[in-house]
Short mmCIF file of C-alpha atoms in Angstrom, two decimals:
data_model
loop_
_atom_site.label_atom_id
_atom_site.label_comp_id
_atom_site.label_asym_id
_atom_site.label_seq_id
_atom_site.Cartn_x
_atom_site.Cartn_y
_atom_site.Cartn_z
CA ALA A 222 24.20 -12.78 -72.52
CA GLN A 223 24.42 -11.55 -68.97
CA THR A 224 27.24 -9.34 -67.75
CA VAL A 225 28.20 -8.08 -64.30
CA THR A 226 30.22 -4.91 -63.78
CA GLN A 227 32.02 -3.79 -60.65
CA SER A 228 33.42 -0.35 -61.35
CA GLN A 229 35.54 -0.01 -58.21
CA PRO A 230 38.72 -2.11 -58.43
CA GLU A 231 39.80 -1.02 -54.94
CA MET A 232 38.19 0.60 -51.92
CA SER A 233 39.40 1.43 -48.46
CA VAL A 234 37.59 2.29 -45.25
CA GLN A 235 38.41 3.01 -41.65
CA GLU A 236 37.40 0.51 -39.02
CA ALA A 237 33.85 1.11 -37.70
CA GLU A 238 32.85 3.20 -40.71
CA THR A 239 30.43 2.33 -43.50
CA VAL A 240 31.38 1.50 -47.08
CA THR A 241 29.31 0.78 -50.18
CA LEU A 242 30.46 -1.43 -53.05
CA SER A 243 28.82 -0.96 -56.43
CA CYS A 244 27.58 -3.57 -58.87
CA THR A 245 25.56 -3.26 -62.05
CA TYR A 246 24.41 -6.02 -64.34
CA ASP A 247 22.83 -6.46 -67.71
CA THR A 248 20.18 -9.05 -68.46
CA SER A 249 16.94 -9.53 -70.31
CA GLU A 250 15.76 -12.08 -67.78
CA ASN A 251 13.01 -11.26 -65.32
CA ASN A 252 13.67 -14.00 -62.77
CA TYR A 253 17.17 -14.24 -61.41
CA TYR A 254 19.31 -14.16 -58.29
CA LEU A 255 22.09 -11.85 -57.21
CA PHE A 256 24.86 -12.61 -54.77
CA TRP A 257 27.77 -11.00 -53.02
CA TYR A 258 30.68 -13.30 -52.24
CA LYS A 259 33.72 -12.46 -50.15
CA GLN A 260 37.16 -13.93 -50.88
CA PRO A 261 39.78 -13.32 -48.17
CA PRO A 262 43.47 -14.13 -48.77
CA SER A 263 42.72 -17.73 -47.82
CA ARG A 264 41.00 -18.03 -51.26
CA GLN A 265 37.81 -19.43 -49.76
CA MET A 266 34.74 -17.91 -51.44
CA ILE A 267 32.22 -17.11 -48.74
CA LEU A 268 28.62 -16.13 -49.39
CA VAL A 269 27.84 -12.74 -47.88
CA ILE A 270 24.29 -12.14 -49.02
CA ARG A 271 21.79 -13.13 -51.71
CA GLN A 272 18.79 -11.45 -53.28
CA GLU A 273 15.93 -12.93 -55.28
CA ALA A 274 14.92 -10.57 -58.07
CA TYR A 275 11.20 -11.08 -57.44
CA LYS A 276 11.54 -9.74 -53.91
CA GLN A 277 11.25 -5.99 -53.56
CA GLN A 278 12.60 -5.97 -50.03
CA ASN A 279 16.36 -5.54 -49.80
CA ALA A 280 18.22 -8.44 -48.20
CA THR A 281 20.14 -7.89 -44.96
CA GLU A 282 22.56 -10.08 -43.02
CA ASN A 283 23.76 -8.49 -39.81
CA ARG A 284 26.15 -5.68 -40.83
CA PHE A 285 25.65 -6.37 -44.55
CA SER A 286 22.77 -5.04 -46.58
CA VAL A 287 22.04 -4.48 -50.24
CA ASN A 288 20.36 -1.77 -52.25
CA PHE A 289 18.65 -3.65 -55.06
CA GLN A 290 17.29 -1.43 -57.84
CA LYS A 291 15.79 -3.80 -60.40
CA ALA A 292 14.84 -1.19 -62.96
CA ALA A 293 18.31 0.32 -62.84
CA LYS A 294 19.92 -3.14 -62.70
CA SER A 295 21.96 -2.12 -59.72
CA PHE A 296 22.91 -4.22 -56.71
CA SER A 297 25.19 -2.43 -54.23
CA LEU A 298 26.52 -3.86 -50.97
CA LYS A 299 26.69 -1.76 -47.83
CA ILE A 300 28.97 -2.84 -45.00
CA SER A 301 28.25 -1.09 -41.72
CA ASP A 302 30.61 -0.89 -38.76
CA SER A 303 33.48 -2.22 -40.87
CA GLN A 304 35.82 -4.66 -39.18
CA LEU A 305 39.40 -5.64 -39.96
CA GLY A 306 38.14 -9.10 -40.85
CA ASP A 307 36.10 -7.62 -43.68
CA THR A 308 39.31 -7.05 -45.64
CA ALA A 309 38.90 -9.19 -48.77
CA MET A 310 37.96 -9.27 -52.43
CA TYR A 311 34.22 -8.88 -52.92
CA PHE A 312 32.54 -10.36 -55.96
CA CYS A 313 29.07 -9.59 -57.23
CA ALA A 314 27.45 -12.49 -59.07
CA PHE A 315 24.34 -13.12 -61.18
CA MET A 316 22.47 -16.36 -61.64
CA LYS A 317 19.66 -16.90 -64.09
CA HIS A 318 16.58 -18.66 -62.78
CA GLY A 319 16.66 -22.29 -63.86
CA ILE A 320 13.73 -23.79 -65.69
CA ASP A 321 14.11 -27.49 -65.08
CA GLY A 322 16.06 -27.52 -61.89
CA GLY A 323 17.47 -25.53 -59.05
CA TYR A 324 20.86 -24.93 -60.52
CA ASN A 325 22.64 -22.70 -62.93
CA LYS A 326 26.04 -21.15 -63.44
CA LEU A 327 27.13 -17.98 -61.69
CA ILE A 328 28.36 -15.01 -63.70
CA PHE A 329 30.83 -12.93 -61.72
CA GLY A 330 32.05 -9.37 -61.81
CA ALA A 331 35.77 -8.63 -61.73
CA GLY A 332 35.71 -7.92 -58.00
CA THR A 333 36.45 -5.05 -55.64
CA ARG A 334 39.38 -5.26 -53.28
CA LEU A 335 38.36 -3.82 -49.91
CA ALA A 336 40.90 -2.82 -47.29
CA VAL A 337 39.74 -1.99 -43.77
CA HIS A 338 42.25 0.11 -41.85
CA PRO A 339 42.52 0.44 -38.05
CA GLY B 148 28.95 -30.19 -41.40
CA ALA B 149 31.87 -30.62 -43.76
CA GLY B 150 32.20 -28.17 -46.60
CA VAL B 151 33.43 -28.61 -50.14
CA SER B 152 36.96 -29.98 -50.20
CA GLN B 153 39.50 -29.83 -53.01
CA SER B 154 42.86 -31.44 -53.56
CA PRO B 155 45.64 -30.74 -54.01
CA SER B 156 45.76 -27.27 -52.52
CA ASN B 157 48.63 -26.32 -54.81
CA LYS B 158 49.99 -28.00 -57.91
CA VAL B 159 53.10 -27.09 -59.85
CA THR B 160 53.62 -28.83 -63.15
CA GLU B 161 55.67 -28.54 -66.30
CA LYS B 162 54.25 -27.41 -69.58
CA GLY B 163 52.89 -30.35 -71.54
CA LYS B 164 52.11 -32.55 -68.57
CA ASP B 165 48.59 -33.69 -67.61
CA VAL B 166 47.04 -32.75 -64.26
CA GLU B 167 44.03 -33.94 -62.29
CA LEU B 168 42.21 -31.77 -59.78
CA ARG B 169 39.75 -33.29 -57.34
CA CYS B 170 36.57 -31.93 -55.78
CA ASP B 171 34.53 -33.52 -53.02
CA PRO B 172 31.16 -31.72 -52.70
CA ILE B 173 29.00 -31.27 -49.64
CA SER B 174 27.21 -34.51 -48.87
CA GLY B 175 23.77 -34.59 -50.43
CA HIS B 176 24.42 -31.77 -52.90
CA THR B 177 23.33 -32.86 -56.34
CA ALA B 178 24.85 -30.03 -58.37
CA LEU B 179 28.60 -29.51 -58.77
CA TYR B 180 30.39 -26.68 -60.58
CA TRP B 181 33.91 -25.89 -61.67
CA TYR B 182 35.19 -22.31 -62.09
CA ARG B 183 38.56 -20.87 -62.98
CA GLN B 184 40.03 -17.71 -61.46
CA SER B 185 42.98 -16.30 -63.33
CA LEU B 186 45.36 -13.92 -61.56
CA GLY B 187 43.59 -10.73 -60.53
CA GLN B 188 40.38 -11.62 -62.35
CA GLY B 189 36.90 -12.77 -61.55
CA LEU B 190 35.66 -16.29 -61.83
CA GLU B 191 34.98 -17.95 -65.14
CA PHE B 192 32.50 -20.81 -65.38
CA LEU B 193 33.88 -24.07 -66.79
CA ILE B 194 31.40 -26.92 -66.33
CA TYR B 195 28.59 -28.16 -64.13
CA PHE B 196 27.01 -31.48 -63.28
CA GLN B 197 23.48 -32.07 -62.10
CA GLY B 198 22.46 -35.53 -60.97
CA ASN B 199 22.28 -37.95 -63.87
CA SER B 200 21.76 -35.26 -66.50
CA ALA B 201 24.35 -34.57 -69.15
CA PRO B 202 26.85 -31.99 -67.87
CA ASP B 203 26.93 -28.45 -69.20
CA LYS B 204 30.39 -28.17 -70.72
CA SER B 205 29.82 -24.84 -72.38
CA GLY B 206 32.52 -23.05 -70.40
CA LEU B 207 35.43 -25.39 -71.08
CA PRO B 208 38.06 -23.32 -72.91
CA SER B 209 39.47 -26.11 -75.09
CA ASP B 210 39.33 -29.86 -75.68
CA ARG B 211 42.32 -30.25 -73.40
CA PHE B 212 39.92 -29.74 -70.50
CA SER B 213 37.56 -32.46 -69.35
CA ALA B 214 35.73 -33.39 -66.18
CA GLU B 215 33.85 -36.31 -64.79
CA ARG B 216 31.75 -36.96 -61.77
CA THR B 217 31.69 -40.50 -60.46
CA GLY B 218 28.73 -41.86 -58.54
CA GLY B 219 27.12 -38.46 -58.35
CA SER B 220 29.67 -37.29 -55.81
CA VAL B 221 33.41 -36.70 -56.33
CA SER B 222 34.49 -34.86 -59.46
CA THR B 223 37.83 -34.75 -61.26
CA LEU B 224 38.87 -31.94 -63.60
CA THR B 225 41.59 -33.06 -65.99
CA ILE B 226 43.78 -30.74 -68.02
CA GLN B 227 45.85 -32.43 -70.69
CA ARG B 228 49.08 -31.05 -72.17
CA THR B 229 49.04 -28.09 -69.80
CA GLN B 230 50.00 -24.65 -71.08
CA GLN B 231 51.24 -21.64 -69.13
CA GLU B 232 47.94 -19.86 -69.68
CA ASP B 233 46.24 -22.63 -67.70
CA SER B 234 47.87 -21.27 -64.54
CA ALA B 235 45.02 -20.18 -62.29
CA VAL B 236 43.04 -21.10 -59.21
CA TYR B 237 40.45 -23.74 -59.96
CA LEU B 238 37.43 -23.53 -57.70
CA CYS B 239 34.73 -26.11 -57.18
CA ALA B 240 31.27 -25.41 -55.78
CA SER B 241 28.22 -27.48 -54.96
CA SER B 242 24.57 -26.72 -54.38
CA LEU B 243 21.41 -28.50 -53.35
CA ASP B 244 18.91 -28.66 -56.15
CA ARG B 245 15.47 -28.21 -54.70
CA GLY B 246 13.85 -28.75 -58.07
CA ARG B 247 10.96 -26.93 -59.71
CA GLY B 248 13.14 -24.00 -60.63
CA LEU B 249 14.09 -23.24 -57.06
CA GLN B 250 17.69 -22.21 -56.74
CA ASP B 251 20.06 -22.70 -53.93
CA THR B 252 23.31 -21.12 -53.04
CA GLN B 253 26.59 -22.43 -54.39
CA TYR B 254 29.13 -23.21 -51.68
CA PHE B 255 32.75 -23.09 -52.70
CA GLY B 256 35.80 -25.12 -51.83
CA PRO B 257 39.20 -23.56 -51.08
CA GLY B 258 40.44 -24.08 -54.61
CA THR B 259 43.52 -25.58 -56.22
CA ARG B 260 46.23 -23.18 -57.32
CA LEU B 261 47.76 -24.55 -60.52
CA THR B 262 51.10 -23.24 -61.73
CA VAL B 263 52.39 -24.34 -65.11
CA LEU B 264 56.10 -23.68 -65.59
#
């Protein structure tokens, strides 16, 4: 069974600074996907970034980037130039590669609550 | 385009009553998922539907929980004889199955907050 661990229940950062959120996972699969989702107080889960395990290059989306270490089973999220609007819960999630179709369930970590201060 | 919608936004019910939660996925998305988020915790998978295939019900916590998806679109999650431990946010997501093992991202609705008194 796959598990996802986020060891930082809470983090805080000053506006404009950089913060890194940690995520580790356990799996025996070779093909899989990793995601970071953001959940602001509105409850809406918003995709931040995704990474295919077969890709060695780390994914980036504007101010968000990941450090994907497949051998270490680590998938950290770096937020550069933090903004007040980045305040939210951040969830790391794992999805096994489907065999028969392009779908499968997500397995989530417990989340990290990030507060960005002015 | 329109995202995933869920109704109601909030539901308060009494212990023992039945509730129905609705999810309307993104148009054209063939896969639909239900997750539960208990207070201060991560998301727990409940069930997913994919086209005309039999749903994966492996995450349903008890036989009081059931779900159906009519016409390959709207889905209803039903909880019978609700208990206080059922209080949680119920989130629905949908994705576009590209087939051949290709995955696509799950897009979430705003959730239904269920409170069982």
